Short mmCIF file of C-alpha atoms in Angstrom, two decimals:
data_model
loop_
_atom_site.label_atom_id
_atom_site.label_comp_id
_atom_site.label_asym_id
_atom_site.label_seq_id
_atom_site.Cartn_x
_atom_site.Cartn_y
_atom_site.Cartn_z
CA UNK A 1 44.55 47.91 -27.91
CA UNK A 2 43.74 51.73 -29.50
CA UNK A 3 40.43 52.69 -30.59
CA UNK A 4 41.78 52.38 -34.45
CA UNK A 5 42.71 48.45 -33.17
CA UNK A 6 39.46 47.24 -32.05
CA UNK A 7 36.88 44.99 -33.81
CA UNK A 8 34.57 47.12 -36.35
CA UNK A 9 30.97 45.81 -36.40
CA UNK A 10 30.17 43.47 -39.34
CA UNK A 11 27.68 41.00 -39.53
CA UNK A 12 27.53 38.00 -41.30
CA UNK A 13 24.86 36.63 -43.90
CA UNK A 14 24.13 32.67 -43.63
CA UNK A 15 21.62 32.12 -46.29
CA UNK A 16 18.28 31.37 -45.56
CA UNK A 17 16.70 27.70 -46.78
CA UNK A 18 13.12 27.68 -48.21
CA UNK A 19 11.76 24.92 -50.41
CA UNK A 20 15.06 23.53 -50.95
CA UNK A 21 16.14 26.84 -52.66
CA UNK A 22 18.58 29.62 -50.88
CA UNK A 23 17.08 32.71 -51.35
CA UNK A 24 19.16 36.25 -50.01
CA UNK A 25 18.37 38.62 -47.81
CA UNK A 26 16.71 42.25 -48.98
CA UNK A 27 19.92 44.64 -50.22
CA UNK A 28 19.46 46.84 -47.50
CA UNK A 29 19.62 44.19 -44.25
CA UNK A 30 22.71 42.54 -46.40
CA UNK A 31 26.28 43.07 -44.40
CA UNK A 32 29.42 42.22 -45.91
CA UNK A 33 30.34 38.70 -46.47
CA UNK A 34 33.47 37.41 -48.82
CA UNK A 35 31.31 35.12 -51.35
CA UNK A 36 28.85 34.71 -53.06
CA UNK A 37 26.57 32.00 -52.82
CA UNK A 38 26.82 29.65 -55.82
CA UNK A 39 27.01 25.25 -56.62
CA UNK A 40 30.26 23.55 -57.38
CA UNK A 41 30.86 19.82 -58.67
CA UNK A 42 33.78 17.93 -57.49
CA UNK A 43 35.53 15.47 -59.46
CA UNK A 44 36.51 12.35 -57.74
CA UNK A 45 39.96 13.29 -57.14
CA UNK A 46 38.68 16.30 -55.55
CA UNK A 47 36.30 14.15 -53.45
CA UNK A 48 39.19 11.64 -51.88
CA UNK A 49 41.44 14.72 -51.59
CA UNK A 50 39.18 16.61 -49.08
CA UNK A 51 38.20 13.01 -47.46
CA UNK A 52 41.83 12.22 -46.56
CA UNK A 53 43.40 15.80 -46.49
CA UNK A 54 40.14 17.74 -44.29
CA UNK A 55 41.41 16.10 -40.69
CA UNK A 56 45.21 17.29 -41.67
CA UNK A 57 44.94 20.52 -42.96
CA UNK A 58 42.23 22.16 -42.26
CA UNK A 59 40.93 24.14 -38.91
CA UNK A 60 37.62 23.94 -38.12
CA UNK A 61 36.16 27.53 -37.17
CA UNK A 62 35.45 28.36 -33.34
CA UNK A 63 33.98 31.85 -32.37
CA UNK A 64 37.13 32.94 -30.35
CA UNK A 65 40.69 34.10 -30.72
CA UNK A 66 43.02 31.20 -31.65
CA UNK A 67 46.42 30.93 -31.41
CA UNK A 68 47.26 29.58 -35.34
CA UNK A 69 51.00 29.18 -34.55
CA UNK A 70 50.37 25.63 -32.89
CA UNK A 71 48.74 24.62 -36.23
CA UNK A 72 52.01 24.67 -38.07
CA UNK A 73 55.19 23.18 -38.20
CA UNK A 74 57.20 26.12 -37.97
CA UNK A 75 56.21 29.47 -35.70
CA UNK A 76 56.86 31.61 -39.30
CA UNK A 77 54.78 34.97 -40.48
CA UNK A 78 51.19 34.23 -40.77
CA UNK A 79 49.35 35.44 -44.02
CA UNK A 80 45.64 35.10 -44.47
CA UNK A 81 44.25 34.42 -47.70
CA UNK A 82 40.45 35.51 -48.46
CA UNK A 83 38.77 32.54 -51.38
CA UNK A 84 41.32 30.78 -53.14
CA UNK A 85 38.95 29.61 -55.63
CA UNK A 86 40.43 26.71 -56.87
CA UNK A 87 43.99 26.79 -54.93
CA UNK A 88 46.18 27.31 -57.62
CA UNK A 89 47.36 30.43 -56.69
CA UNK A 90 47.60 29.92 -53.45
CA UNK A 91 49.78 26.69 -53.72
CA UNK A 92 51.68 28.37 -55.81
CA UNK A 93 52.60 31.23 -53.51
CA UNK A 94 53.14 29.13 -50.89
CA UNK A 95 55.90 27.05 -52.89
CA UNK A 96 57.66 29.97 -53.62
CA UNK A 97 57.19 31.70 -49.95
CA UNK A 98 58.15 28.56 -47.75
CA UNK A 99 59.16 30.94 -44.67
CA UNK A 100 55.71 32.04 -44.20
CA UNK A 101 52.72 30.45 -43.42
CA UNK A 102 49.05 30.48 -44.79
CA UNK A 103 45.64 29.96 -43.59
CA UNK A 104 43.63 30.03 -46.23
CA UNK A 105 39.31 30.38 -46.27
CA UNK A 106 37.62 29.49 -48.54
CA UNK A 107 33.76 28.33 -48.67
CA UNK A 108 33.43 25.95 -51.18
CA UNK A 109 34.03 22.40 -50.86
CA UNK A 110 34.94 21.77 -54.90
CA UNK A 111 37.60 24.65 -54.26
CA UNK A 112 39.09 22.87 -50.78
CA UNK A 113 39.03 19.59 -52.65
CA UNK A 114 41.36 21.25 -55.50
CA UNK A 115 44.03 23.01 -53.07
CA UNK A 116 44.07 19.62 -50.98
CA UNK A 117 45.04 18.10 -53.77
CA UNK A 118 47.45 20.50 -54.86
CA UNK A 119 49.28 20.46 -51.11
CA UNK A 120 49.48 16.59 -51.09
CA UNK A 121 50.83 16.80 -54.99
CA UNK A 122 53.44 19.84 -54.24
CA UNK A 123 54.08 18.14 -50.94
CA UNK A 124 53.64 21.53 -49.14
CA UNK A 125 53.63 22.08 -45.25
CA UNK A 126 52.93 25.12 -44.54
CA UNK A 127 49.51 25.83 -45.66
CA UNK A 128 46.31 25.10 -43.25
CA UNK A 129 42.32 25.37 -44.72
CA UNK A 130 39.36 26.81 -43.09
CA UNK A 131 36.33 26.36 -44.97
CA UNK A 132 34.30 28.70 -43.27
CA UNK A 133 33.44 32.70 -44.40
CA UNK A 134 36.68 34.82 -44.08
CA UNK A 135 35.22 37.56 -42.56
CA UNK A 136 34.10 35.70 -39.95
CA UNK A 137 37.18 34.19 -39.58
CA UNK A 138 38.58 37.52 -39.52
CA UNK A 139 36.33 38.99 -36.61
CA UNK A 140 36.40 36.05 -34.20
CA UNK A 141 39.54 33.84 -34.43
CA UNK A 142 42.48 36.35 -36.03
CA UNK A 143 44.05 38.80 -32.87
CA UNK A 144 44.81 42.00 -33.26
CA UNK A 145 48.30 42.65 -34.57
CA UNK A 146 48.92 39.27 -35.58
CA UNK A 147 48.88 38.39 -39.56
CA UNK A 148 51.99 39.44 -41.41
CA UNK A 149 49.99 39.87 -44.61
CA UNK A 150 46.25 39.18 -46.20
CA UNK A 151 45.70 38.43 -49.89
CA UNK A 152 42.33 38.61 -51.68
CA UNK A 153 42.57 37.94 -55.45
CA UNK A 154 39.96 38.58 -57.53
CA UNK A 155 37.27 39.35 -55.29
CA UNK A 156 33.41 39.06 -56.85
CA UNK A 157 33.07 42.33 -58.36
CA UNK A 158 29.54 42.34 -58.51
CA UNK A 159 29.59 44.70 -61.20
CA UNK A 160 26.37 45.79 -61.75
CA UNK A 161 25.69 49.27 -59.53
CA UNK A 162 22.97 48.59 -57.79
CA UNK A 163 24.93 45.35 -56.26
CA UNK A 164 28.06 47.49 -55.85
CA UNK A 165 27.27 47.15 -51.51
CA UNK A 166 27.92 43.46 -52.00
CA UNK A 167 31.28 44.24 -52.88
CA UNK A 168 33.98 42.50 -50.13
CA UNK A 169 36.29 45.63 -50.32
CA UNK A 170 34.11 48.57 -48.44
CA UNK A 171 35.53 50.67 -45.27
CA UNK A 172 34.81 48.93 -42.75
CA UNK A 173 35.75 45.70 -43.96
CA UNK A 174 39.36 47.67 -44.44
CA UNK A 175 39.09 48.45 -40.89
CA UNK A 176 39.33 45.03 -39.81
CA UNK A 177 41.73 43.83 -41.75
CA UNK A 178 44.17 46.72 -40.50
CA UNK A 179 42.93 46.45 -37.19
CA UNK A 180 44.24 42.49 -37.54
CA UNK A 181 47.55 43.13 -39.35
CA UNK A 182 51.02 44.03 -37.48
CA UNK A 183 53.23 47.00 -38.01
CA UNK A 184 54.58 46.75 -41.97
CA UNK A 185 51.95 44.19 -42.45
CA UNK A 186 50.18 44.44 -45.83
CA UNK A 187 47.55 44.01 -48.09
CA UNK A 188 47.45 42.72 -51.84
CA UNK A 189 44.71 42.83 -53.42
CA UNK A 190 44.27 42.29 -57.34
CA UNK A 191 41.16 42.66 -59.63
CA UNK A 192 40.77 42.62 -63.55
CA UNK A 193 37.53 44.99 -63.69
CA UNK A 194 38.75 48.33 -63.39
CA UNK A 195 36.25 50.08 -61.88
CA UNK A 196 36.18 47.83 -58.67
CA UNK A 197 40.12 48.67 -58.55
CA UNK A 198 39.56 52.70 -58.48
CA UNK A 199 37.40 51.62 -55.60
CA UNK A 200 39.67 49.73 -54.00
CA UNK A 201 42.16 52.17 -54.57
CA UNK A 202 40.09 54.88 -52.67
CA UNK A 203 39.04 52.72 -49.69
CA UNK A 204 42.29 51.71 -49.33
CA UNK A 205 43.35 54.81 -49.15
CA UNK A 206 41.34 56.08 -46.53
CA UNK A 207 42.46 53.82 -44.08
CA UNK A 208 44.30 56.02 -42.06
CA UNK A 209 46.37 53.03 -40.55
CA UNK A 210 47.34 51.48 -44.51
CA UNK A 211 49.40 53.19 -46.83
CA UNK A 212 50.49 52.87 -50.28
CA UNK A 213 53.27 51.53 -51.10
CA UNK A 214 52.97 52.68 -54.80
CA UNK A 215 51.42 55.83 -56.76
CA UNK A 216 48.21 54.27 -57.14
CA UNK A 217 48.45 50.45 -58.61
CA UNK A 218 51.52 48.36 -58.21
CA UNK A 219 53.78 46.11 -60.29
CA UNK A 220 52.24 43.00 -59.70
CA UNK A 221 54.39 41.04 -57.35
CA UNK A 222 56.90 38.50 -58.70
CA UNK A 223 54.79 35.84 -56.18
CA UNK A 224 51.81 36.38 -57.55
CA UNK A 225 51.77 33.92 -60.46
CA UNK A 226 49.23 35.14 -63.63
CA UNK A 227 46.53 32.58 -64.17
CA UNK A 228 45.29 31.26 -66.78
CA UNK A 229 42.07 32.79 -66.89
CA UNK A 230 44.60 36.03 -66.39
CA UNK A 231 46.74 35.26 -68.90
CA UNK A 232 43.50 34.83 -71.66
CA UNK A 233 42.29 38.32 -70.22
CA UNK A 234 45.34 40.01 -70.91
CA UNK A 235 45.35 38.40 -74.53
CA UNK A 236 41.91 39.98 -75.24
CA UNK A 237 43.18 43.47 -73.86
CA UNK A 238 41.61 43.34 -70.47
CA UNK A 239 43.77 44.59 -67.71
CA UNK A 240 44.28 43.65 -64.18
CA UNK A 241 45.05 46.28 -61.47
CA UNK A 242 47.41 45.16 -58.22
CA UNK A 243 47.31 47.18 -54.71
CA UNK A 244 49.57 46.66 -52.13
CA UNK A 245 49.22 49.12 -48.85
CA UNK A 246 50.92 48.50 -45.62
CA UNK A 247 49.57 49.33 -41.91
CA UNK A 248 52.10 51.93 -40.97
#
């Protein structure tokens, strides 16, 4: 493993319980973590979904390197998606991409209920859960050199400035995700507030083991389906910036 390869240092936040209310920690002892802590209801269908679908699909997290290959039916590419929100997206892709594979993470439980639902309805096999914080994830159970590809759509853009350290997409978050893809792996990433994508844009581009595989943004990619809450965004005039860099 090089120096660039190794395992950057980032914490993670669990939230901290006090008269039944979660209260953060101070800005400045925050690390990075890929959510944001928030409630979710689940509809019923939801609720037998992630009963009878949890012991399938999903893979319980375990602080060391796993080999994710035996979780599939097929030894294909592996991407890693970061909070697939409600799944749509992700089943979607995964439809349409049926040579790869996908672990997905995602933290909340009305969010796994929807893609369970959406992998029993679209009959899909090659998609596994993990309901646990991606970046963790990412640090102790995803090798070095092993994911063909990592998607994070829409990512929190916490835009007010004084939150802007929140923010998922900073350099050393970068770091591992390089450090974790394999030669002409890549990253997508997509956002519809523009100044978290000129961010993006320039941590991305430091990376010194990602390029860019367009001038600045990119087309977005004919797998990438547009939303609906997309799709009403682009309706009002709002725009929505793709990035796709590979680790040279």
């Amino acid at each position: 493993m090089t120096k660039q390869d190794q395992t950057p240092e980032i914490s993670i936040v669990h939230p901290v319980v006090v008269s039944n209310s979660i209260h953060e920690q101070p800005l400045n002892q925050r690390p990075i973590r890929s959510f944001a802590l928030r409630g979710g209801h689940m509809s019923e269908a939801q609720k037998r979904a992630y009963a009878v679908g949890m012991p399938q699909w999903s893979i319980p997290f375990e602080p060391q390197m796993h080999q994710f290959e035996l979780n599939f039916e097929k030894p294909q590419p592996l991407i890693f998606e970061i909070g697939f929100g409600m799944g749509e997206t992700t089943a979607h892709i995964a439809g349409e991409l049926s040579d790869r594979n996908f672990l997905a993470a995602e933290v909340y439980t009305s969010g796994v209920g929807s893609l369970l639902k959406l992998i029993d309805q679209n009959n899909l096999s090659n998609v596994r859960i993990m309901q646990h914080d991606a970046v963790e994830v990412l640090q102790s159970m995803i090798a070095p050199k092993s994911l063909a590809g990592v998607h994070i759509y829409f990512p929190d853009p916490w835009h007010k400035a004084r939150h802007h350290k929140r923010r998922l997409i900073q350099e050393n978050f970068i770091q591992l995700v390089a450090s974790r893809l394999q030669p002409n792996g890549y990253i997508h990433c997509a956002t519809d507030w523009e100044q978290y994508a000129h961010q993006m844009l320039q941590v991305l581009s430091n990376e010194p083991l990602l390029r860019n595989t367009a001038a600045q943004f990119s087309a977005r990619p004919s797998y990438r389906p547009v939303t609906k809450f997309e799709r009403r965004g682009l309706r009002l005039g709002h725009g929505v910036w793709d990035l796709v860099f590979e680790k040279t």
